[in-house]
Amino acid sequence: MNFSSDNVTPICPEILAAIAAESDASALPYGADDKSQKLDAAFSELFGRDVSVVPVATGTAANVIGLSGLVSPFGGVVCHHHAHINVTESTGVAFYGGGAKLLGIDGPSAKIEADALDAYLTNHVSNGMHSVDPECVAITQSTEFGTVYCVDEIQAIGSVCQKHDMRLFMDGARFANAVAALDCHPSEITWKAGVDVLSFGATKNGALAVDAIILFDPELRRKTELNRKRGGHLFSKHRYLAAQLLAYLEDDLWLRNARHANAAATALAKSLSSMGATPAFAPQGNELFIHMTNALAEKLREARIVFRPWPSLGPDAYRFVCAWNSPIEMIEALPETVGQ
C-alpha cells in the first residue's frame, strides 16, 4: 500500500469515462467548446452564487495564477510559513505576481489564527517605496499538516481581511477533504467567509490533471486568464479539462471520493495507534502526520507499506496520505499484516 501521496493514484473511473467520451468528435479550442461553456454554471450551482471558473492542469498553476490577480508586483502575500505556496511552489508566486513577496507568519498546526493575523497587520509599519506591504492573505484548506480550518476560523480570518482591506485567497488542493470533514456547504468556508479566490483541487482526488481557479469576484477573470495564457497554461484542447471537472461535480463525485479518503485516514490512524504510533495532530482530513519508532517504521517498510519521513516535525515523524481508492479493509487489517 502506497501512502506517500494522493498523487500516486490512478484516474477514477467516472472521470476516465468522461475523458474518453470527448474522443468521439472534434470541438472548438481554447475554451470555446460546449463542455467548457458549462463550467461557470456548474460551479455557480455548487457554491450558490455566480462564479467564474478558470481551469488549469496543475495545483501549482491554480495557486500562483489565482493569487496573481490579488497582489501587485510590489506587494506581499501573508501566509503561514508552512504553507504550500511558501515551501513547495518554488518562486511561482513571485513569478506570476511580477515580484510579489510571501510574508510568512506562525500559528499552530499550520493554521493562521485571526488574532495573530490582526496583530501582524496592525503592527506592520510601512516604509513606503522601500518596503513590501501586505496586500492579501492566503490560507490552505486542508493545511499542510492535515488540519482543517472550521467555519468560524475562516469567518474570523475573513473579518480581519475586511478590516484591513485585504483580499483572501484559499489554496484548496484538498478542499474536498475539508468540506467532507466539516460536513458543511462549500459556500460557508469560501465566499460567505470572505474568500475572493479559491484553487479547487481535483487532481489529488481522482482527476487526471486539472484544478480549477474559482473567482468569486468576476472582475478578476480577465487578469487571471491573461496570466494563464502568458504562463503557458491555456490548453488548446480545453474540453478535456472541462470534461474532468464536470464529471467531478456530477452526483457529488468530488465529495464521495473525499469522504472515502478521509474514512481511510481515520482507519489508518486507528491501525497505526494500535501499533504504538502517535499522531502529531488530530486526524481530520486524508493526511496523517505520525510519530513512531524506527523499529515500527522498518516493520511497515518490510510489509511494503510506502510512506514519507517528515523531518520538519522531528526525526521520528512521518506522513501518510490516503486517497479516493485506499483499501479500507486492508488498512484495518494492517496490525495483523505487520505482525503486531
mmCIF file of C-alpha atoms in Angstrom:
data_model
loop_
_atom_site.group_PDB
_atom_site.id
_atom_site.type_symbol
_atom_site.label_atom_id
_atom_site.label_comp_id
_atom_site.label_asym_id
_atom_site.label_seq_id
_atom_site.Cartn_x
_atom_site.Cartn_y
_atom_site.Cartn_z
ATOM 1 C CA MET A 1 0.000 0.000 0.000
ATOM 2 C CA ASN A 2 1.333 3.359 -1.028
ATOM 3 C CA PHE A 3 0.597 6.236 1.351
ATOM 4 C CA SER A 4 3.372 8.525 0.100
ATOM 5 C CA SER A 5 0.893 10.889 -1.594
ATOM 6 C CA ASP A 6 -2.618 11.103 -3.027
ATOM 7 C CA ASN A 7 -0.917 11.901 -6.340
ATOM 8 C CA VAL A 8 0.083 8.252 -6.802
ATOM 9 C CA THR A 9 -3.478 7.119 -7.529
ATOM 10 C CA PRO A 10 -4.993 6.297 -10.922
ATOM 11 C CA ILE A 11 -7.804 8.290 -12.532
ATOM 12 C CA CYS A 12 -11.162 7.375 -11.033
ATOM 13 C CA PRO A 13 -13.491 5.549 -13.479
ATOM 14 C CA GLU A 14 -16.097 8.289 -13.823
ATOM 15 C CA ILE A 15 -13.513 10.867 -14.838
ATOM 16 C CA LEU A 16 -11.696 8.453 -17.150
ATOM 17 C CA ALA A 17 -15.013 7.750 -18.884
ATOM 18 C CA ALA A 18 -15.655 11.476 -19.289
ATOM 19 C CA ILE A 19 -12.252 11.950 -20.928
ATOM 20 C CA ALA A 20 -12.865 9.021 -23.285
ATOM 21 C CA ALA A 21 -16.273 10.394 -24.249
ATOM 22 C CA GLU A 22 -14.601 13.545 -25.577
ATOM 23 C CA SER A 23 -12.605 11.498 -28.100
ATOM 24 C CA ASP A 24 -15.550 10.785 -30.384
ATOM 25 C CA ALA A 25 -15.749 14.180 -32.102
ATOM 26 C CA SER A 26 -13.969 17.452 -32.733
ATOM 27 C CA ALA A 27 -14.601 20.613 -30.691
ATOM 28 C CA LEU A 28 -13.614 24.263 -30.723
ATOM 29 C CA PRO A 29 -10.316 25.030 -28.925
ATOM 30 C CA TYR A 30 -9.209 27.274 -26.058
ATOM 31 C CA GLY A 31 -12.396 27.044 -24.008
ATOM 32 C CA ALA A 32 -14.908 27.727 -26.782
ATOM 33 C CA ASP A 33 -16.223 24.142 -26.666
ATOM 34 C CA ASP A 34 -19.592 23.172 -25.216
ATOM 35 C CA LYS A 35 -18.166 21.491 -22.115
ATOM 36 C CA SER A 36 -16.059 24.499 -21.131
ATOM 37 C CA GLN A 37 -19.037 26.796 -21.579
ATOM 38 C CA LYS A 38 -20.889 24.827 -18.870
ATOM 39 C CA LEU A 39 -18.276 25.275 -16.149
ATOM 40 C CA ASP A 40 -19.390 28.632 -14.762
ATOM 41 C CA ALA A 41 -22.987 27.438 -14.366
ATOM 42 C CA ALA A 42 -21.970 24.115 -12.780
ATOM 43 C CA PHE A 43 -19.722 25.731 -10.179
ATOM 44 C CA SER A 44 -22.166 28.580 -9.588
ATOM 45 C CA GLU A 45 -24.770 25.974 -8.646
ATOM 46 C CA LEU A 46 -22.268 24.245 -6.364
ATOM 47 C CA PHE A 47 -21.344 27.426 -4.480
ATOM 48 C CA GLY A 48 -24.774 29.044 -4.507
ATOM 49 C CA ARG A 49 -23.725 32.230 -6.309
ATOM 50 C CA ASP A 50 -22.308 33.352 -9.643
ATOM 51 C CA VAL A 51 -18.638 32.445 -10.048
ATOM 52 C CA SER A 52 -16.091 32.465 -12.858
ATOM 53 C CA VAL A 53 -14.048 29.319 -13.446
ATOM 54 C CA VAL A 54 -10.543 29.226 -14.934
ATOM 55 C CA PRO A 55 -9.263 25.639 -15.318
ATOM 56 C CA VAL A 56 -5.567 24.767 -15.305
ATOM 57 C CA ALA A 57 -3.690 21.483 -15.366
ATOM 58 C CA THR A 58 -1.839 21.640 -12.029
ATOM 59 C CA GLY A 59 -2.348 22.696 -8.473
ATOM 60 C CA THR A 60 0.726 24.920 -8.637
ATOM 61 C CA ALA A 61 -0.769 26.787 -11.605
ATOM 62 C CA ALA A 62 -4.088 27.159 -9.772
ATOM 63 C CA ASN A 63 -2.347 28.652 -6.751
ATOM 64 C CA VAL A 64 0.110 31.014 -8.367
ATOM 65 C CA ILE A 65 -2.138 32.173 -11.213
ATOM 66 C CA GLY A 66 -5.083 32.513 -8.827
ATOM 67 C CA LEU A 67 -3.006 34.618 -6.448
ATOM 68 C CA SER A 68 -1.665 36.787 -9.253
ATOM 69 C CA GLY A 69 -4.967 38.627 -9.508
ATOM 70 C CA LEU A 70 -4.908 39.650 -5.856
ATOM 71 C CA VAL A 71 -1.466 41.177 -5.398
ATOM 72 C CA SER A 72 0.645 43.783 -7.193
ATOM 73 C CA PRO A 73 4.293 43.246 -8.204
ATOM 74 C CA PHE A 74 5.287 45.390 -5.221
ATOM 75 C CA GLY A 75 3.037 43.777 -2.610
ATOM 76 C CA GLY A 76 3.091 40.951 -0.118
ATOM 77 C CA VAL A 77 1.008 37.831 0.483
ATOM 78 C CA VAL A 78 0.613 36.916 4.154
ATOM 79 C CA CYS A 79 0.608 33.149 4.660
ATOM 80 C CA HIS A 80 1.626 30.548 7.225
ATOM 81 C CA HIS A 81 5.339 29.854 6.983
ATOM 82 C CA HIS A 82 4.485 26.150 6.441
ATOM 83 C CA ALA A 83 2.007 26.975 3.659
ATOM 84 C CA HIS A 84 2.363 25.019 0.423
ATOM 85 C CA ILE A 85 2.841 28.234 -1.560
ATOM 86 C CA ASN A 86 5.783 29.088 0.702
ATOM 87 C CA VAL A 87 7.598 25.759 0.921
ATOM 88 C CA THR A 88 6.621 23.771 -2.179
ATOM 89 C CA GLU A 89 5.802 26.165 -5.036
ATOM 90 C CA SER A 90 9.368 27.327 -5.744
ATOM 91 C CA THR A 91 9.189 31.045 -6.653
ATOM 92 C CA GLY A 92 5.903 30.657 -8.523
ATOM 93 C CA VAL A 93 4.066 33.369 -6.604
ATOM 94 C CA ALA A 94 6.819 35.900 -7.328
ATOM 95 C CA PHE A 95 6.981 34.800 -10.970
ATOM 96 C CA TYR A 96 3.268 35.151 -11.702
ATOM 97 C CA GLY A 97 2.894 38.109 -9.352
ATOM 98 C CA GLY A 98 5.647 40.000 -11.120
ATOM 99 C CA GLY A 99 7.796 40.081 -7.991
ATOM 100 C CA ALA A 100 5.201 39.785 -5.211
ATOM 101 C CA LYS A 101 6.674 38.511 -1.952
ATOM 102 C CA LEU A 102 5.407 35.899 0.523
ATOM 103 C CA LEU A 103 5.255 37.084 4.142
ATOM 104 C CA GLY A 104 5.253 34.067 6.466
ATOM 105 C CA ILE A 105 3.740 34.105 9.944
ATOM 106 C CA ASP A 106 3.406 31.381 12.582
ATOM 107 C CA GLY A 107 0.436 29.537 14.007
ATOM 108 C CA PRO A 108 -0.411 26.117 15.483
ATOM 109 C CA SER A 109 -0.808 23.097 13.177
ATOM 110 C CA ALA A 110 -0.032 25.177 10.074
ATOM 111 C CA LYS A 111 -3.055 27.433 10.656
ATOM 112 C CA ILE A 112 -3.114 31.209 10.684
ATOM 113 C CA GLU A 113 -5.051 32.493 13.702
ATOM 114 C CA ALA A 114 -7.296 35.529 13.236
ATOM 115 C CA ASP A 115 -5.978 37.396 16.301
ATOM 116 C CA ALA A 116 -2.359 36.843 15.286
ATOM 117 C CA LEU A 117 -3.150 37.953 11.733
ATOM 118 C CA ASP A 118 -4.871 41.067 13.024
ATOM 119 C CA ALA A 119 -1.882 41.894 15.228
ATOM 120 C CA TYR A 120 0.553 41.327 12.358
ATOM 121 C CA LEU A 121 -1.360 43.612 10.004
ATOM 122 C CA THR A 122 -1.984 46.241 12.691
ATOM 123 C CA ASN A 123 1.670 46.355 13.738
ATOM 124 C CA HIS A 124 3.076 46.404 10.213
ATOM 125 C CA VAL A 125 4.990 49.624 9.630
ATOM 126 C CA SER A 126 5.202 50.701 6.023
ATOM 127 C CA ASN A 127 8.383 52.293 4.799
ATOM 128 C CA GLY A 128 6.772 53.469 1.601
ATOM 129 C CA MET A 129 8.540 52.514 -1.607
ATOM 130 C CA HIS A 130 11.301 50.829 0.399
ATOM 131 C CA SER A 131 9.110 48.121 1.953
ATOM 132 C CA VAL A 132 6.843 45.269 0.926
ATOM 133 C CA ASP A 133 3.377 45.938 2.316
ATOM 134 C CA PRO A 134 0.769 43.186 2.775
ATOM 135 C CA GLU A 135 -1.931 43.234 0.100
ATOM 136 C CA CYS A 136 -3.655 39.887 0.569
ATOM 137 C CA VAL A 137 -3.820 36.829 2.816
ATOM 138 C CA ALA A 138 -3.565 33.184 1.763
ATOM 139 C CA ILE A 139 -4.718 30.158 3.757
ATOM 140 C CA THR A 140 -4.563 26.436 2.959
ATOM 141 C CA GLN A 141 -7.612 24.181 3.372
ATOM 142 C CA SER A 142 -6.791 21.445 4.376
ATOM 143 C CA THR A 143 -3.455 22.635 5.762
ATOM 144 C CA GLU A 144 -0.007 21.232 5.116
ATOM 145 C CA PHE A 145 -0.301 19.288 8.381
ATOM 146 C CA GLY A 146 -3.669 17.763 7.514
ATOM 147 C CA THR A 147 -5.629 20.019 9.839
ATOM 148 C CA VAL A 148 -8.840 21.785 8.804
ATOM 149 C CA TYR A 149 -9.986 25.350 9.354
ATOM 150 C CA CYS A 150 -13.516 25.260 10.784
ATOM 151 C CA VAL A 151 -16.200 27.633 9.545
ATOM 152 C CA ASP A 152 -15.744 30.056 12.458
ATOM 153 C CA GLU A 153 -11.971 30.221 11.959
ATOM 154 C CA ILE A 154 -12.278 31.170 8.293
ATOM 155 C CA GLN A 155 -15.022 33.676 9.026
ATOM 156 C CA ALA A 156 -12.785 35.287 11.642
ATOM 157 C CA ILE A 157 -9.880 35.496 9.191
ATOM 158 C CA GLY A 158 -12.218 36.927 6.567
ATOM 159 C CA SER A 159 -13.338 39.604 9.026
ATOM 160 C CA VAL A 160 -9.718 40.574 9.713
ATOM 161 C CA CYS A 161 -9.061 40.812 5.976
ATOM 162 C CA GLN A 162 -12.104 43.041 5.555
ATOM 163 C CA LYS A 163 -10.979 45.235 8.466
ATOM 164 C CA HIS A 164 -7.576 45.773 6.829
ATOM 165 C CA ASP A 165 -8.891 45.977 3.258
ATOM 166 C CA MET A 166 -7.116 42.749 2.283
ATOM 167 C CA ARG A 167 -8.120 40.145 -0.277
ATOM 168 C CA LEU A 168 -8.348 36.495 0.860
ATOM 169 C CA PHE A 169 -7.080 33.519 -1.153
ATOM 170 C CA MET A 170 -7.643 29.834 -0.326
ATOM 171 C CA ASP A 171 -5.339 27.049 -1.517
ATOM 172 C CA GLY A 172 -7.866 24.239 -1.833
ATOM 173 C CA ALA A 173 -5.785 21.403 -3.253
ATOM 174 C CA ARG A 174 -7.586 19.233 -0.662
ATOM 175 C CA PHE A 175 -10.679 21.438 -0.389
ATOM 176 C CA ALA A 176 -12.957 18.423 -0.929
ATOM 177 C CA ASN A 177 -11.445 16.644 2.078
ATOM 178 C CA ALA A 178 -12.034 19.721 4.220
ATOM 179 C CA VAL A 179 -15.676 20.042 3.154
ATOM 180 C CA ALA A 180 -16.189 16.335 3.798
ATOM 181 C CA ALA A 181 -14.590 16.623 7.244
ATOM 182 C CA LEU A 182 -16.652 19.670 8.201
ATOM 183 C CA ASP A 183 -19.868 18.372 6.580
ATOM 184 C CA CYS A 184 -20.668 21.931 5.558
ATOM 185 C CA HIS A 185 -21.827 23.657 2.399
ATOM 186 C CA PRO A 186 -18.805 24.807 0.353
ATOM 187 C CA SER A 187 -20.087 28.375 0.438
ATOM 188 C CA GLU A 188 -19.726 28.509 4.236
ATOM 189 C CA ILE A 189 -15.928 28.295 4.082
ATOM 190 C CA THR A 190 -15.431 30.355 0.918
ATOM 191 C CA TRP A 191 -17.326 33.420 -0.306
ATOM 192 C CA LYS A 192 -19.616 33.693 2.715
ATOM 193 C CA ALA A 193 -16.482 33.874 4.872
ATOM 194 C CA GLY A 194 -14.803 36.455 2.657
ATOM 195 C CA VAL A 195 -12.726 34.292 0.290
ATOM 196 C CA ASP A 196 -12.136 36.058 -3.041
ATOM 197 C CA VAL A 197 -10.344 33.269 -4.943
ATOM 198 C CA LEU A 198 -10.198 29.511 -4.390
ATOM 199 C CA SER A 199 -7.968 26.951 -6.056
ATOM 200 C CA PHE A 200 -10.344 23.993 -6.236
ATOM 201 C CA GLY A 201 -8.373 20.749 -6.262
ATOM 202 C CA ALA A 202 -9.314 17.734 -8.369
ATOM 203 C CA THR A 203 -6.046 16.051 -9.363
ATOM 204 C CA LYS A 204 -5.356 14.657 -5.888
ATOM 205 C CA ASN A 205 -8.922 13.391 -5.609
ATOM 206 C CA GLY A 206 -9.349 11.272 -8.739
ATOM 207 C CA ALA A 207 -8.785 13.514 -11.766
ATOM 208 C CA LEU A 208 -6.036 13.132 -14.366
ATOM 209 C CA ALA A 209 -4.593 16.656 -14.417
ATOM 210 C CA VAL A 210 -6.920 19.528 -13.605
ATOM 211 C CA ASP A 211 -7.564 22.018 -10.832
ATOM 212 C CA ALA A 212 -9.913 24.997 -11.112
ATOM 213 C CA ILE A 213 -9.397 28.629 -10.140
ATOM 214 C CA ILE A 214 -12.755 29.764 -8.729
ATOM 215 C CA LEU A 215 -13.224 33.520 -8.843
ATOM 216 C CA PHE A 216 -15.915 34.867 -6.525
ATOM 217 C CA ASP A 217 -15.224 38.339 -7.938
ATOM 218 C CA PRO A 218 -15.929 38.194 -11.705
ATOM 219 C CA GLU A 219 -13.833 41.319 -12.294
ATOM 220 C CA LEU A 220 -10.742 39.182 -11.641
ATOM 221 C CA ARG A 221 -11.402 36.967 -14.653
ATOM 222 C CA ARG A 222 -9.614 38.930 -17.368
ATOM 223 C CA LYS A 223 -6.369 39.369 -15.414
ATOM 224 C CA THR A 224 -6.440 35.721 -14.345
ATOM 225 C CA GLU A 225 -6.967 34.493 -17.900
ATOM 226 C CA LEU A 226 -4.208 36.747 -19.214
ATOM 227 C CA ASN A 227 -1.776 35.366 -16.637
ATOM 228 C CA ARG A 228 -2.846 31.819 -17.518
ATOM 229 C CA LYS A 229 -2.123 32.453 -21.220
ATOM 230 C CA ARG A 230 1.181 34.204 -20.596
ATOM 231 C CA GLY A 231 2.325 31.353 -18.383
ATOM 232 C CA GLY A 232 1.536 28.675 -20.971
ATOM 233 C CA HIS A 233 -1.388 27.111 -19.075
ATOM 234 C CA LEU A 234 -4.173 27.700 -21.598
ATOM 235 C CA PHE A 235 -4.947 24.320 -23.132
ATOM 236 C CA SER A 236 -5.865 24.196 -26.812
ATOM 237 C CA LYS A 237 -7.920 21.036 -26.212
ATOM 238 C CA HIS A 238 -9.572 22.740 -23.270
ATOM 239 C CA ARG A 239 -12.563 20.385 -23.297
ATOM 240 C CA TYR A 240 -10.505 17.636 -21.672
ATOM 241 C CA LEU A 241 -10.054 19.809 -18.585
ATOM 242 C CA ALA A 242 -13.721 20.834 -18.560
ATOM 243 C CA ALA A 243 -14.960 17.272 -19.021
ATOM 244 C CA GLN A 244 -12.996 16.167 -15.966
ATOM 245 C CA LEU A 245 -14.365 18.959 -13.800
ATOM 246 C CA LEU A 246 -17.970 18.395 -14.876
ATOM 247 C CA ALA A 247 -17.668 14.665 -14.151
ATOM 248 C CA TYR A 248 -16.020 15.512 -10.826
ATOM 249 C CA LEU A 249 -19.035 17.558 -9.755
ATOM 250 C CA GLU A 250 -21.698 15.202 -11.122
ATOM 251 C CA ASP A 251 -23.553 13.288 -8.383
ATOM 252 C CA ASP A 252 -21.100 14.770 -5.845
ATOM 253 C CA LEU A 253 -18.236 12.550 -7.001
ATOM 254 C CA TRP A 254 -15.788 15.078 -5.536
ATOM 255 C CA LEU A 255 -17.326 14.651 -2.086
ATOM 256 C CA ARG A 256 -17.744 10.874 -2.307
ATOM 257 C CA ASN A 257 -14.083 10.449 -3.183
ATOM 258 C CA ALA A 258 -13.035 12.780 -0.373
ATOM 259 C CA ARG A 259 -15.222 11.055 2.191
ATOM 260 C CA HIS A 260 -13.671 7.718 1.284
ATOM 261 C CA ALA A 261 -10.159 9.146 1.588
ATOM 262 C CA ASN A 262 -10.978 10.688 4.969
ATOM 263 C CA ALA A 263 -12.516 7.430 6.218
ATOM 264 C CA ALA A 264 -9.418 5.548 5.101
ATOM 265 C CA ALA A 265 -7.219 8.010 7.007
ATOM 266 C CA THR A 266 -9.338 7.538 10.134
ATOM 267 C CA ALA A 267 -8.945 3.761 9.820
ATOM 268 C CA LEU A 268 -5.206 4.114 9.231
ATOM 269 C CA ALA A 269 -4.796 6.341 12.282
ATOM 270 C CA LYS A 270 -6.530 3.696 14.384
ATOM 271 C CA SER A 271 -4.347 0.899 12.992
ATOM 272 C CA LEU A 272 -1.113 2.823 13.473
ATOM 273 C CA SER A 273 -2.099 3.869 17.003
ATOM 274 C CA SER A 274 -2.731 0.241 17.911
ATOM 275 C CA MET A 275 0.861 -0.472 16.865
ATOM 276 C CA GLY A 276 2.274 2.229 19.130
ATOM 277 C CA ALA A 277 2.379 5.238 16.803
ATOM 278 C CA THR A 278 1.101 8.607 17.995
ATOM 279 C CA PRO A 279 -0.443 11.349 15.829
ATOM 280 C CA ALA A 280 1.290 14.716 15.676
ATOM 281 C CA PHE A 281 -2.129 16.305 15.073
ATOM 282 C CA ALA A 282 -5.660 15.028 15.484
ATOM 283 C CA PRO A 283 -6.618 13.397 12.141
ATOM 284 C CA GLN A 284 -9.200 15.479 10.255
ATOM 285 C CA GLY A 285 -8.788 15.037 6.511
ATOM 286 C CA ASN A 286 -6.922 12.461 4.437
ATOM 287 C CA GLU A 287 -3.385 13.214 5.656
ATOM 288 C CA LEU A 288 -1.782 11.792 8.787
ATOM 289 C CA PHE A 289 1.377 13.017 10.485
ATOM 290 C CA ILE A 290 2.657 10.309 12.795
ATOM 291 C CA HIS A 291 5.415 9.905 15.353
ATOM 292 C CA MET A 292 6.755 6.356 15.605
ATOM 293 C CA THR A 293 9.884 4.416 16.448
ATOM 294 C CA ASN A 294 12.471 3.365 13.891
ATOM 295 C CA ALA A 295 11.579 -0.247 14.632
ATOM 296 C CA LEU A 296 7.916 0.263 13.727
ATOM 297 C CA ALA A 297 8.832 2.239 10.618
ATOM 298 C CA GLU A 298 11.085 -0.598 9.488
ATOM 299 C CA LYS A 299 8.364 -3.208 10.083
ATOM 300 C CA LEU A 300 5.963 -1.192 7.945
ATOM 301 C CA ARG A 301 8.527 -0.916 5.164
ATOM 302 C CA GLU A 302 9.152 -4.669 5.312
ATOM 303 C CA ALA A 303 5.400 -5.121 4.814
ATOM 304 C CA ARG A 304 5.714 -2.956 1.669
ATOM 305 C CA ILE A 305 3.913 -0.003 3.184
ATOM 306 C CA VAL A 306 5.129 3.176 1.480
ATOM 307 C CA PHE A 307 5.173 6.484 3.398
ATOM 308 C CA ARG A 308 7.403 9.521 3.750
ATOM 309 C CA PRO A 309 9.578 10.874 6.554
ATOM 310 C CA TRP A 310 8.602 14.395 7.619
ATOM 311 C CA PRO A 311 11.670 15.900 9.320
ATOM 312 C CA SER A 312 10.100 19.332 9.852
ATOM 313 C CA LEU A 313 8.084 17.699 12.665
ATOM 314 C CA GLY A 314 11.027 15.784 14.123
ATOM 315 C CA PRO A 315 13.309 12.838 13.332
ATOM 316 C CA ASP A 316 10.586 10.326 14.257
ATOM 317 C CA ALA A 317 7.826 11.974 12.184
ATOM 318 C CA TYR A 318 6.245 10.540 9.041
ATOM 319 C CA ARG A 319 3.438 11.461 6.656
ATOM 320 C CA PHE A 320 0.764 9.052 5.406
ATOM 321 C CA VAL A 321 -1.782 10.169 2.795
ATOM 322 C CA CYS A 322 -4.948 8.258 1.934
ATOM 323 C CA ALA A 323 -6.868 8.651 -1.304
ATOM 324 C CA TRP A 324 -10.175 8.033 -3.061
ATOM 325 C CA ASN A 325 -9.231 4.372 -3.706
ATOM 326 C CA SER A 326 -7.375 3.490 -0.499
ATOM 327 C CA PRO A 327 -8.371 -0.072 0.570
ATOM 328 C CA ILE A 328 -10.043 0.419 3.944
ATOM 329 C CA GLU A 329 -10.350 -3.301 4.759
ATOM 330 C CA MET A 330 -6.627 -3.818 4.165
ATOM 331 C CA ILE A 331 -5.874 -0.748 6.268
ATOM 332 C CA GLU A 332 -7.959 -2.110 9.137
ATOM 333 C CA ALA A 333 -6.039 -5.409 8.909
ATOM 334 C CA LEU A 334 -2.678 -3.653 8.943
ATOM 335 C CA PRO A 335 -1.721 -4.650 12.521
ATOM 336 C CA GLU A 336 -2.144 -8.316 11.594
ATOM 337 C CA THR A 337 -0.271 -7.833 8.319
ATOM 338 C CA VAL A 338 2.676 -6.205 10.065
ATOM 339 C CA GLY A 339 2.579 -8.728 12.894
ATOM 340 C CA GLN A 340 1.624 -6.542 15.854
#
